[in-house]
Tab-separated table of C-alpha atoms in Angstrom:
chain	number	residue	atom	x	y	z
A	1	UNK	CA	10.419	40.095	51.833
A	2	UNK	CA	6.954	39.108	53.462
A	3	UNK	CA	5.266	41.695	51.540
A	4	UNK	CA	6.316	40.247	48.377
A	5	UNK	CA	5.410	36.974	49.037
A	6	UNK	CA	2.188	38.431	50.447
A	7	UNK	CA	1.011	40.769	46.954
A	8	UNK	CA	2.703	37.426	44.589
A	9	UNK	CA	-0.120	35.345	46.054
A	10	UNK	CA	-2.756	36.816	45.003
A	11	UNK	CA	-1.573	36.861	41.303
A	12	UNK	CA	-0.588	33.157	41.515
A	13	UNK	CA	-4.424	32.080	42.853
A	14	UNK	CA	-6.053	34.249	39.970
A	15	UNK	CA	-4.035	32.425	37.139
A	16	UNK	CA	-5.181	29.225	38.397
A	17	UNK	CA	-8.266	30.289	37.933
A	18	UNK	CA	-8.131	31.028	34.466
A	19	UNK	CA	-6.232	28.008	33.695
A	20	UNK	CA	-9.225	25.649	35.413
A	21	UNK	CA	-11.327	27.479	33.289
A	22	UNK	CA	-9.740	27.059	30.451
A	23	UNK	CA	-9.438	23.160	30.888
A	24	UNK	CA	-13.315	22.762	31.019
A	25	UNK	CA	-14.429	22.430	27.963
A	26	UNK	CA	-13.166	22.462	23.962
A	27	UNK	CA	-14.560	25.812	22.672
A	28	UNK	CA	-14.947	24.814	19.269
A	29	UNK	CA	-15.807	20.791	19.955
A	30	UNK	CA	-18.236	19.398	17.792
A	31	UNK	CA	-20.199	16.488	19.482
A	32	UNK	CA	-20.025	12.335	18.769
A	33	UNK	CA	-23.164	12.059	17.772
A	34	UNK	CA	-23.277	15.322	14.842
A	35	UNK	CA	-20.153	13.150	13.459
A	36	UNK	CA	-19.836	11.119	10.368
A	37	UNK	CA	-16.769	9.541	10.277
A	38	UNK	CA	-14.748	8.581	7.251
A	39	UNK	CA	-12.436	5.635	7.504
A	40	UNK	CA	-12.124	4.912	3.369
A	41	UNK	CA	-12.111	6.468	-0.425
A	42	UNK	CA	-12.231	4.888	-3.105
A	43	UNK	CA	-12.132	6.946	-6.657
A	44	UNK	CA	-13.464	5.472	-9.757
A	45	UNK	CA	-14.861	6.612	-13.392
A	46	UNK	CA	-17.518	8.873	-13.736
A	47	UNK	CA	-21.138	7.051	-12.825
A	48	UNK	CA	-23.955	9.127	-12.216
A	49	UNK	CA	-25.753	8.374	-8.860
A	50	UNK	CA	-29.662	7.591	-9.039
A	51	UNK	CA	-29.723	11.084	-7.485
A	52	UNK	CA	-27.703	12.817	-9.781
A	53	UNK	CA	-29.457	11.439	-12.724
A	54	UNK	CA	-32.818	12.934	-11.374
A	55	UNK	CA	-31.443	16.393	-10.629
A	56	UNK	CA	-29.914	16.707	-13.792
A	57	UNK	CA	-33.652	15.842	-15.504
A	58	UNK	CA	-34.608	18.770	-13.728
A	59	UNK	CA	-32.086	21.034	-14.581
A	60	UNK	CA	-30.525	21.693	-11.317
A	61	UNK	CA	-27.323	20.550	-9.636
A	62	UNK	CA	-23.781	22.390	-10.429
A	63	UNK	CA	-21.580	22.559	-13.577
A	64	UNK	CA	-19.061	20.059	-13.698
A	65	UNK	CA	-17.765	17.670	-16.063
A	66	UNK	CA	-18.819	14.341	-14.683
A	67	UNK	CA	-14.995	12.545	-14.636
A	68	UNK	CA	-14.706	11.097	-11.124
A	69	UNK	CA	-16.711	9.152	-8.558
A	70	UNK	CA	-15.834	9.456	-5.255
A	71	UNK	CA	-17.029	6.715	-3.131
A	72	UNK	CA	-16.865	7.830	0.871
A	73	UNK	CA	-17.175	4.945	3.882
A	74	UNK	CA	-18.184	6.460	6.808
A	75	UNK	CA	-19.528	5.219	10.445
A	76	UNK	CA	-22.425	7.329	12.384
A	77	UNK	CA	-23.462	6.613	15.477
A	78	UNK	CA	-26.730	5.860	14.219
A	79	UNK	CA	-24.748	2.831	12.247
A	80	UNK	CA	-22.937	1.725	15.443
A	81	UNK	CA	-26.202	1.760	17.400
A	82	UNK	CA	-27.787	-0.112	14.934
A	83	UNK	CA	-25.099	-2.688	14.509
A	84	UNK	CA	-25.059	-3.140	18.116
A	85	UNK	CA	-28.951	-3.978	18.786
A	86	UNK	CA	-29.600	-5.279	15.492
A	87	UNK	CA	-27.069	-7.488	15.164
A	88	UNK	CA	-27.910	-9.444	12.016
A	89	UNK	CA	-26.556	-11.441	8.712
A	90	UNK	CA	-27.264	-8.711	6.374
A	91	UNK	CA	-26.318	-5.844	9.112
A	92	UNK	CA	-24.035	-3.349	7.762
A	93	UNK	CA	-21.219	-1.438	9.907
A	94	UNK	CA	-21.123	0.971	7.527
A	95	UNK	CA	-22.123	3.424	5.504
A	96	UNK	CA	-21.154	4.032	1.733
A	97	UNK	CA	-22.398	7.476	0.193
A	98	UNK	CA	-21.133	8.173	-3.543
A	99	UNK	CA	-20.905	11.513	-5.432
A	100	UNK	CA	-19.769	12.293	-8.949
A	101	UNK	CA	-18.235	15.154	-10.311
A	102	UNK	CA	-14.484	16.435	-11.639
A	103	UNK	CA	-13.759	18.366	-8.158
A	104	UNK	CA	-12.742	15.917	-4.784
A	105	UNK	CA	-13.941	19.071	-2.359
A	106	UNK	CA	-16.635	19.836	-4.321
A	107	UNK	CA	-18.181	16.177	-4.066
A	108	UNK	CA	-17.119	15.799	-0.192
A	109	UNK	CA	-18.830	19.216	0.197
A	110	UNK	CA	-22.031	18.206	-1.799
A	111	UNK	CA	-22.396	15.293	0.903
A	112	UNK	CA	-23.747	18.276	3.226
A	113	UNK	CA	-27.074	18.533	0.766
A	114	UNK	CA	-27.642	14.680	1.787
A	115	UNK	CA	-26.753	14.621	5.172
A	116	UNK	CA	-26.942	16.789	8.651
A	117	UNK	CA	-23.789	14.878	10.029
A	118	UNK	CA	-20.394	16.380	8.567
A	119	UNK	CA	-17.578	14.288	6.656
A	120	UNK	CA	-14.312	14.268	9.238
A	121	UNK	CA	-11.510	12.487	7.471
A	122	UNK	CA	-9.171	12.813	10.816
A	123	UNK	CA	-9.657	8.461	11.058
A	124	UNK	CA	-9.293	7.934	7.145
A	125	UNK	CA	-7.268	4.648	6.495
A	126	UNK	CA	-7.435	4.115	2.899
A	127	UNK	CA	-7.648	5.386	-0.122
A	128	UNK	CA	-8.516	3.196	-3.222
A	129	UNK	CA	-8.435	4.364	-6.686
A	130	UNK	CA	-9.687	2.233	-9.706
A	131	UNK	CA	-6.930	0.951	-12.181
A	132	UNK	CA	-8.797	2.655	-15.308
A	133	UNK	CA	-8.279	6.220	-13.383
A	134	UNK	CA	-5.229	5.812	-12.760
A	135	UNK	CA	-3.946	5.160	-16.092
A	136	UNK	CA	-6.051	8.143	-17.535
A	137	UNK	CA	-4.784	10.821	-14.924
A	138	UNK	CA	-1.733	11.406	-12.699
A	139	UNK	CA	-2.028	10.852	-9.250
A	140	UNK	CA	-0.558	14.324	-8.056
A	141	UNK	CA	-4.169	15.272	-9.249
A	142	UNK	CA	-6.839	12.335	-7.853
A	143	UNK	CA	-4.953	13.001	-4.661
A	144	UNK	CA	-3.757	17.188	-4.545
A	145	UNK	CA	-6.502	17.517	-1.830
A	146	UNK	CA	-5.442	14.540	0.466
A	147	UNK	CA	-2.094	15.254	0.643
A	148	UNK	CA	-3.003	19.418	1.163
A	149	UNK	CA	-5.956	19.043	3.747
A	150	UNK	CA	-4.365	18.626	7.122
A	151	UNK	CA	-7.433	16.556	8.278
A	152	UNK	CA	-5.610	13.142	6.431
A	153	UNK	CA	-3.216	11.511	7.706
A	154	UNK	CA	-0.046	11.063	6.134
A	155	UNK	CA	-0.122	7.475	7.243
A	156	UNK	CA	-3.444	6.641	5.468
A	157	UNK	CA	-2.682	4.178	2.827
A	158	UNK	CA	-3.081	4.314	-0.945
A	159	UNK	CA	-4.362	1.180	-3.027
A	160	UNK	CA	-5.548	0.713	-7.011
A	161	UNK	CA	-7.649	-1.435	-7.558
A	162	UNK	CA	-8.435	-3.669	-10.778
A	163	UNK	CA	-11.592	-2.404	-11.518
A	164	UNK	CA	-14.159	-0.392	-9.440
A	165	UNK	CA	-12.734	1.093	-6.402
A	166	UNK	CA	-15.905	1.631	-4.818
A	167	UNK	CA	-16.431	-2.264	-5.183
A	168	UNK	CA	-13.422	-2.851	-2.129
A	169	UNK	CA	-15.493	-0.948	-0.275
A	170	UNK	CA	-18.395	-3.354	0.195
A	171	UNK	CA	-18.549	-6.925	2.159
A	172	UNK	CA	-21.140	-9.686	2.638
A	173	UNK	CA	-20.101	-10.101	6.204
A	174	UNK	CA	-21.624	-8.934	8.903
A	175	UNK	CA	-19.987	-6.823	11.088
A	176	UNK	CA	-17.270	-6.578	9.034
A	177	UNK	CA	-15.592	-2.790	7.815
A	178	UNK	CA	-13.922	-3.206	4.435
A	179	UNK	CA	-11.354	0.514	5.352
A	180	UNK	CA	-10.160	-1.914	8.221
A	181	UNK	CA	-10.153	-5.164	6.083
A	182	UNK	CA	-7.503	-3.703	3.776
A	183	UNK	CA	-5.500	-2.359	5.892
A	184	UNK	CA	-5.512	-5.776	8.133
A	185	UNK	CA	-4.622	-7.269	5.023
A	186	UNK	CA	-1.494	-4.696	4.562
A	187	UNK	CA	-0.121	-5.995	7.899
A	188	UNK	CA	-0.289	-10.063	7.060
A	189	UNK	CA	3.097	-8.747	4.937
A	190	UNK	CA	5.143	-11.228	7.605
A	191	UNK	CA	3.451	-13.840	6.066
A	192	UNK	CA	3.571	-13.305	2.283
A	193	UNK	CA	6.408	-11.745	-0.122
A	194	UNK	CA	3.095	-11.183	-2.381
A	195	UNK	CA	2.612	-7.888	-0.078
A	196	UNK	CA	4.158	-5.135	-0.526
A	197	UNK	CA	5.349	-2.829	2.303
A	198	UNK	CA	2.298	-0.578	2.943
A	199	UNK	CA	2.533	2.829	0.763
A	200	UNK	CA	1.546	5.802	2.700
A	201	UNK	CA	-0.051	9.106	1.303
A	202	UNK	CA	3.285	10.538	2.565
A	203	UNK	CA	5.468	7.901	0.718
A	204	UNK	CA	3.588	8.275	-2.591
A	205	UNK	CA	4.031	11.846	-2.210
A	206	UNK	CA	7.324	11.799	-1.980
A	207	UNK	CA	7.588	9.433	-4.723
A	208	UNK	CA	5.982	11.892	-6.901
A	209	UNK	CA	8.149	14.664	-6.264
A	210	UNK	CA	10.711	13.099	-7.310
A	211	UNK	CA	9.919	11.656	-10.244
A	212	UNK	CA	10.867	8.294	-9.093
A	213	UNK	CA	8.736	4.749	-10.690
A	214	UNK	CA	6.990	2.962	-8.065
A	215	UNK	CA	4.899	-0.262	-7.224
A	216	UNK	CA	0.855	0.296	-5.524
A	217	UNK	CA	-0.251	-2.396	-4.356
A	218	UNK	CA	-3.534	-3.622	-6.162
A	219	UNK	CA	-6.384	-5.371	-4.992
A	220	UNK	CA	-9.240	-7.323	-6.665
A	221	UNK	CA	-12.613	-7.371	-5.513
A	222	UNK	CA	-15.363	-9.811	-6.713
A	223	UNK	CA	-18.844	-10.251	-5.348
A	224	UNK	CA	-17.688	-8.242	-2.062
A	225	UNK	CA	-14.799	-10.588	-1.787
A	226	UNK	CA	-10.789	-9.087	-1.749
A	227	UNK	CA	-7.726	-10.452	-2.578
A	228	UNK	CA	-4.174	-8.781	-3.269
A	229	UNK	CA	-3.291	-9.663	-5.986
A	230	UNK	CA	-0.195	-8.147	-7.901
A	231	UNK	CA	1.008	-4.734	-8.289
A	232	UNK	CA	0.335	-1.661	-10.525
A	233	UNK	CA	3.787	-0.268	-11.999
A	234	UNK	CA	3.470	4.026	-11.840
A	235	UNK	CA	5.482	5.677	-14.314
A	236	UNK	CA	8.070	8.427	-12.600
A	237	UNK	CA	7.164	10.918	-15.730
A	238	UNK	CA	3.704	10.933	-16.063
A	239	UNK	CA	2.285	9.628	-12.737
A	240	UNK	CA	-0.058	7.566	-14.429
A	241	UNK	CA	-0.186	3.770	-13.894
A	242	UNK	CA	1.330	1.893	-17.002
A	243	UNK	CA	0.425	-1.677	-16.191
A	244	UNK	CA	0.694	-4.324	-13.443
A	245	UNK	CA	3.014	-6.779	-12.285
A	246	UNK	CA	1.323	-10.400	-11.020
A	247	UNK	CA	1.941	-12.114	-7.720
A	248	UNK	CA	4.846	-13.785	-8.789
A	249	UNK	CA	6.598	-11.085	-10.645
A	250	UNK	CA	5.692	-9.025	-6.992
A	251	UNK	CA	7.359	-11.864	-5.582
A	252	UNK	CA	10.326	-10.947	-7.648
A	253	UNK	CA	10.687	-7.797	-6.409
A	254	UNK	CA	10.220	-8.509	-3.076
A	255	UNK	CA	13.397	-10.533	-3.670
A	256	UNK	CA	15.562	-7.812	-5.078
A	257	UNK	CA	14.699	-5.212	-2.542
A	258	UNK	CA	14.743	-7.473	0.414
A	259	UNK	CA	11.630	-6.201	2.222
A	260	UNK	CA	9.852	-9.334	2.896
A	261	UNK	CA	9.430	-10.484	6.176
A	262	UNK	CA	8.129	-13.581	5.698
A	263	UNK	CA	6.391	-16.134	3.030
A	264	UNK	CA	7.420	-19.367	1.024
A	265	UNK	CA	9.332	-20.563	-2.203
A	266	UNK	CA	7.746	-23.894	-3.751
A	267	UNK	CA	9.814	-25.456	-5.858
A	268	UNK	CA	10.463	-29.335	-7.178
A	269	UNK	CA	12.940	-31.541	-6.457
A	270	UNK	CA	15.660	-32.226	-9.561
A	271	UNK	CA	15.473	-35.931	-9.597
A	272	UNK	CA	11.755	-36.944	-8.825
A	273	UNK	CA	9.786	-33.868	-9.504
A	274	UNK	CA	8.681	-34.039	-5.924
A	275	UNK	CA	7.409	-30.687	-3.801
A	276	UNK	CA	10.112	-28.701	-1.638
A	277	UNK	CA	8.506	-25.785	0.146
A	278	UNK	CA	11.143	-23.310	1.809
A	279	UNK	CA	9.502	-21.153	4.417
A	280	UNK	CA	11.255	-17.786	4.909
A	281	UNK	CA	12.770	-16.676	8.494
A	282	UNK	CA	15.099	-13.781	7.388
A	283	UNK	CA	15.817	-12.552	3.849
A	284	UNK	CA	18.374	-9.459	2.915
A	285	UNK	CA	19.259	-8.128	-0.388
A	286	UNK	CA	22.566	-5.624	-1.318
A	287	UNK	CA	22.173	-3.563	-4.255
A	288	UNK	CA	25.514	-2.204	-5.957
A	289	UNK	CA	26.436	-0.188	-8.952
A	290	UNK	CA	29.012	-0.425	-10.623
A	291	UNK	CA	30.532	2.588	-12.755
A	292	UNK	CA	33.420	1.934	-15.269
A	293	UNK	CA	33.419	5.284	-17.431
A	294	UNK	CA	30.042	6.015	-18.888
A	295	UNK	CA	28.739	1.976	-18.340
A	296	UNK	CA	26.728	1.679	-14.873
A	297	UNK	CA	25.453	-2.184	-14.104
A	298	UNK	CA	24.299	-3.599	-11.155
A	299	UNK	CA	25.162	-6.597	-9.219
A	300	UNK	CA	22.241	-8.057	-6.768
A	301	UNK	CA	23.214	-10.457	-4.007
A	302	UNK	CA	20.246	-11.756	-1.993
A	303	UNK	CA	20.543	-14.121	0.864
A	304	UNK	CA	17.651	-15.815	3.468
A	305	UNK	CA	17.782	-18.133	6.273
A	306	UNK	CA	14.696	-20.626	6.643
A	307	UNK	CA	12.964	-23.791	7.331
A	308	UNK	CA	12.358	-26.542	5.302
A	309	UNK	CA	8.727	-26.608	5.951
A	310	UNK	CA	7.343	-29.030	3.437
A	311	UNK	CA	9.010	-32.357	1.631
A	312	UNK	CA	7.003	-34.518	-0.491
A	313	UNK	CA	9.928	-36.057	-2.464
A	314	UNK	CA	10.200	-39.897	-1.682
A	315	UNK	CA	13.219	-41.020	-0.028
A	316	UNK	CA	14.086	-37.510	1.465
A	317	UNK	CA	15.905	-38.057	4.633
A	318	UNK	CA	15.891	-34.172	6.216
A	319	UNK	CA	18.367	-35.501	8.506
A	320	UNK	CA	21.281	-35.878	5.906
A	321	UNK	CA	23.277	-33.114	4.678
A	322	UNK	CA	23.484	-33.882	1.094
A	323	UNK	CA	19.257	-33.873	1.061
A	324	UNK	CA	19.416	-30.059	2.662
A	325	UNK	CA	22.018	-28.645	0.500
A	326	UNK	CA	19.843	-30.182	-3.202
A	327	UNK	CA	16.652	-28.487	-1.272
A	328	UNK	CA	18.440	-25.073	-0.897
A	329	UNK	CA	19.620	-25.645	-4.787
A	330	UNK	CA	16.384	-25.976	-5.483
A	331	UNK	CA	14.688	-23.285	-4.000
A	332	UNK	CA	17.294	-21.192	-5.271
A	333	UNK	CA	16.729	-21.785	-8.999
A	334	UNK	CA	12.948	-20.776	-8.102
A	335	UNK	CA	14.160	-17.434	-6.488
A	336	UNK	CA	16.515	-17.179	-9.547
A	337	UNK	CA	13.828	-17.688	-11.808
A	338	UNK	CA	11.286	-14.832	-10.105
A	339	UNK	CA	14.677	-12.465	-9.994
A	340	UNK	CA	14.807	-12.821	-13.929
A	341	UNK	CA	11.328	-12.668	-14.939
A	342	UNK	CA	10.434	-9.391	-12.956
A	343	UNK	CA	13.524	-7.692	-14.259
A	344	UNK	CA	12.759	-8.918	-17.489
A	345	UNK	CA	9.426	-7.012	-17.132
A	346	UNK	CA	10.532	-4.072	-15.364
A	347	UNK	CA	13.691	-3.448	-18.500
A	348	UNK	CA	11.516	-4.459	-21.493
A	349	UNK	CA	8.451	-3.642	-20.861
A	350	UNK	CA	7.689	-1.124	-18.901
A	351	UNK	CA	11.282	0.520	-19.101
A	352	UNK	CA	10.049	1.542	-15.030
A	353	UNK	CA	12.898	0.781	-12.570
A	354	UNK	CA	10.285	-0.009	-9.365
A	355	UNK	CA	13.074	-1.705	-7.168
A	356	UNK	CA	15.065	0.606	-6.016
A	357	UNK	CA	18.155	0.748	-8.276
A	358	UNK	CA	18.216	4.248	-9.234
A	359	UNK	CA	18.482	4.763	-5.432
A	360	UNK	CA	21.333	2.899	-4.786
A	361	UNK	CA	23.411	4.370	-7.511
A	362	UNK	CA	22.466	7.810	-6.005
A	363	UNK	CA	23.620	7.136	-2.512
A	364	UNK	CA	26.917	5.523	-3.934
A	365	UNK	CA	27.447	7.344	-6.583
A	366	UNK	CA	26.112	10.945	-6.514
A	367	UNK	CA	27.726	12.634	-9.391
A	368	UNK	CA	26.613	9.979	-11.791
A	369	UNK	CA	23.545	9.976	-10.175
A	370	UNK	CA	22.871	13.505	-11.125
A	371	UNK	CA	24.122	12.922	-14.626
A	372	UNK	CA	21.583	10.059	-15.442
A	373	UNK	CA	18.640	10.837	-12.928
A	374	UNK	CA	16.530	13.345	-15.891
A	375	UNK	CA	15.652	9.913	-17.831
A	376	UNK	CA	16.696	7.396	-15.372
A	377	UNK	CA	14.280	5.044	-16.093
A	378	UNK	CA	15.141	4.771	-20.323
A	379	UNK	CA	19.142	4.281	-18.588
A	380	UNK	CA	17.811	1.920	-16.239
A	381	UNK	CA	16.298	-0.219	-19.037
A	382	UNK	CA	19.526	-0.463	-20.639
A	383	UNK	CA	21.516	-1.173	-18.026
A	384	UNK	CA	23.105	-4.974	-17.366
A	385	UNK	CA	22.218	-6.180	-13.798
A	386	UNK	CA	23.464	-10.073	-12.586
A	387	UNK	CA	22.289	-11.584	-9.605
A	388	UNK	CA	23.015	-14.337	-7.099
A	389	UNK	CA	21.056	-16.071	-4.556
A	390	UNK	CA	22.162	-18.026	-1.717
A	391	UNK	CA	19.236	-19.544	0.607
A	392	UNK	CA	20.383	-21.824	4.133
A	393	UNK	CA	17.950	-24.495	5.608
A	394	UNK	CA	18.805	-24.070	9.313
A	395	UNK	CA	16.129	-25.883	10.313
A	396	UNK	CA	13.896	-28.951	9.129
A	397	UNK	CA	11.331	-29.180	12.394
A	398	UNK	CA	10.701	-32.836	14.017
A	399	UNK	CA	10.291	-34.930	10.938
A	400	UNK	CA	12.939	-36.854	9.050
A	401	UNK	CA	14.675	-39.970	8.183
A	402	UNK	CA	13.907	-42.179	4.872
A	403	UNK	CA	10.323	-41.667	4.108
């Protein structure tokens, strides 16, 4: 028994060895400072570079038909560094380097003829494409690469904007990273029913797969300023974007799926005209279909607790029951009214059902489901959907009494 122990030991000592070896070092490690790393995309129309347009007076560059720009926002560590020492009002923490051409690897590949530092997309956090590419071609093609190259994320987000992408990629701010503005703008969603849950490359995806309508959320950038503003509607059949919905008819939907998590409905008193502003704690919203023979319709019930937060109408005494209860009316007809509009939009118009109702009917209804799901959306359009809202003041903060 000793002389087991005794030849085992050796054996034991020599794999530890190895595996201290082993632990010393990444073999095929590339260092910090050989790295460029890209945090954004943004894809836009065709527009030559200053570059480009030289190369191709000299006959050189690479055949290609000139139908995308790619926009790329990177951070060196020559940009850090700089930004750090040089700390200034016209500093940038970035770097933006543009290529044109009608293949996405070609043009990240053609960055290694401008640069000795690499493109890593392992930190990528948005991707931005322009509203007039996306209604000229599908997204399963502007974004094949990103959702087959293992070095994105499946978490990085996808945006449209209305008009050039690469233009939500700049700021006037110093210091400031416009990737990480957007997506710090994604997250202010408990504030707002004007956001839209963030739509991930692996969400949009599957959302393409399927076939299925959905909403992007779209951003407007002016003079290296952004705001969300709306939504762009993408059609399940041709994965091109057929149009926008505003804030309010985003509102709208937020209201029929449910998925806000916070914002406020401004509406006017019945009597004097007066402001009522009803901030939102909790909201919830049940979907159900209804099948009676070949007829399917839809009945929407959507209910929030919140806080009378604002009250301009004069007398309003918060403290009396009667005042609540013509607040809550009120702020219902408002949700009422963004219910209708966006539904009004999403049947007539667009023919797009973007809220989630074709979803419903196939969780609750699967055999119909499959019956109806080829050309869901034209069924959708047809179909008859009511809706009722019930909203509860449970709270009115310190202020009250006859004003």
């Amino acid at each position: 028994m000793k002389q087991t122990h005794k030849n085992i030991r050796p054996l034991i000592v020599s794999l530890s060895v190895l595996l201290f070896l082993s632990l010393t070092g990444c073999w095929s490690s590339h260092e910090i400072e050989e790295q460029s790393l890209g945090i954004g995309m943004a894809f836009d129309k065709g527009k030559k570079s200053f570059i480009e347009k030289e190369l191709n007076e000299q006959g050189e560059g690479y055949l290609r038909k000139d139908l995308i720009t790619s926009t790329y926002q990177l951070i060196t560590p020559q940009v850090a560094s700089s930004t750090t020492k040089q700390a200034g009002p016209q500093q940038k923490s970035y770097l933006n380097v543009s290529e044109t051409g009608d293949s996405i690897l070609q043009m990240t590949r053609e960055l290694s003829l401008r640069s000795e530092q690499p493109l890593t997309a392992h930190h990528m956090k948005v991707i931005v494409i322009s509203d007039k590419l996306a209604k000229s071609h599908g997204l399963e093609k502007l974004l094949d690469l990103n959702f087959r190259d293992n070095d994105f994320r499946p978490s990085c987000i996808v945006l449209i904007s209305n008009g050039r992408a690469s233009n939500t990629l700049e700021t006037k701010k110093a210091g400031e990273i416009p990737a990480f503005r957007l997506v710090g703008i994604v997250e202010n969603a408990f504030r707002t029913t004007r956001i839209l849950p963030p739509m991930s490359l692996i969400k949009v995806e599957s959302k393409l797969n399927s076939e299925s309508s959905f909403l992007l959320q779209n951003v407007l950038s002016v003079k290296g300023e952004v705001k969300f503003a709306g939504a762009a509607v993408i059609k399940g059949k041709t994965h091109k974007m057929a149009g926008t919905l505003n804030e309010e008819e985003l509102e709208g939907v937020t209201w029929i799926t449910g998925k806000g998590k916070g914002g406020v409905v401004k509406s006017f008193d019945k009597e004097t005209g007066q402001l009522i502003v009803y901030e939102i704690e909790s909201m919830k919203s049940i979907i159900i279909p209804r099948v009676k023979g070949d007829s399917i319709s839809f009945d929407v019930n959507i209910e929030s607790v919140g806080r009378l937060s604002e009250n301009w109408v004069v007398p309003g005494d918060t403290f009396k029951n009667e005042f609540l209860k013509e607040a809550e009316k009120s702020s219902e007809k408002e949700v009422k009214r963004l219910v209708g509009n966006v539904l009004e939009k999403m049947q007539k118009e667009y023919k797009a059902d973007v809220a989630g109702f074709g979803n419903r009917l196939r969780i609750e209804h699967p055999k119909v489901w499959n019956k109806v799901k080829k050309d869901w959306d034209q069924t959708f359009s047809e179909t008859s959907i009511n809706y009722d809202v019930k909203l509860t003041i449970n709270d009115y903060g310190t202020s009250g009494g006859s004003k």
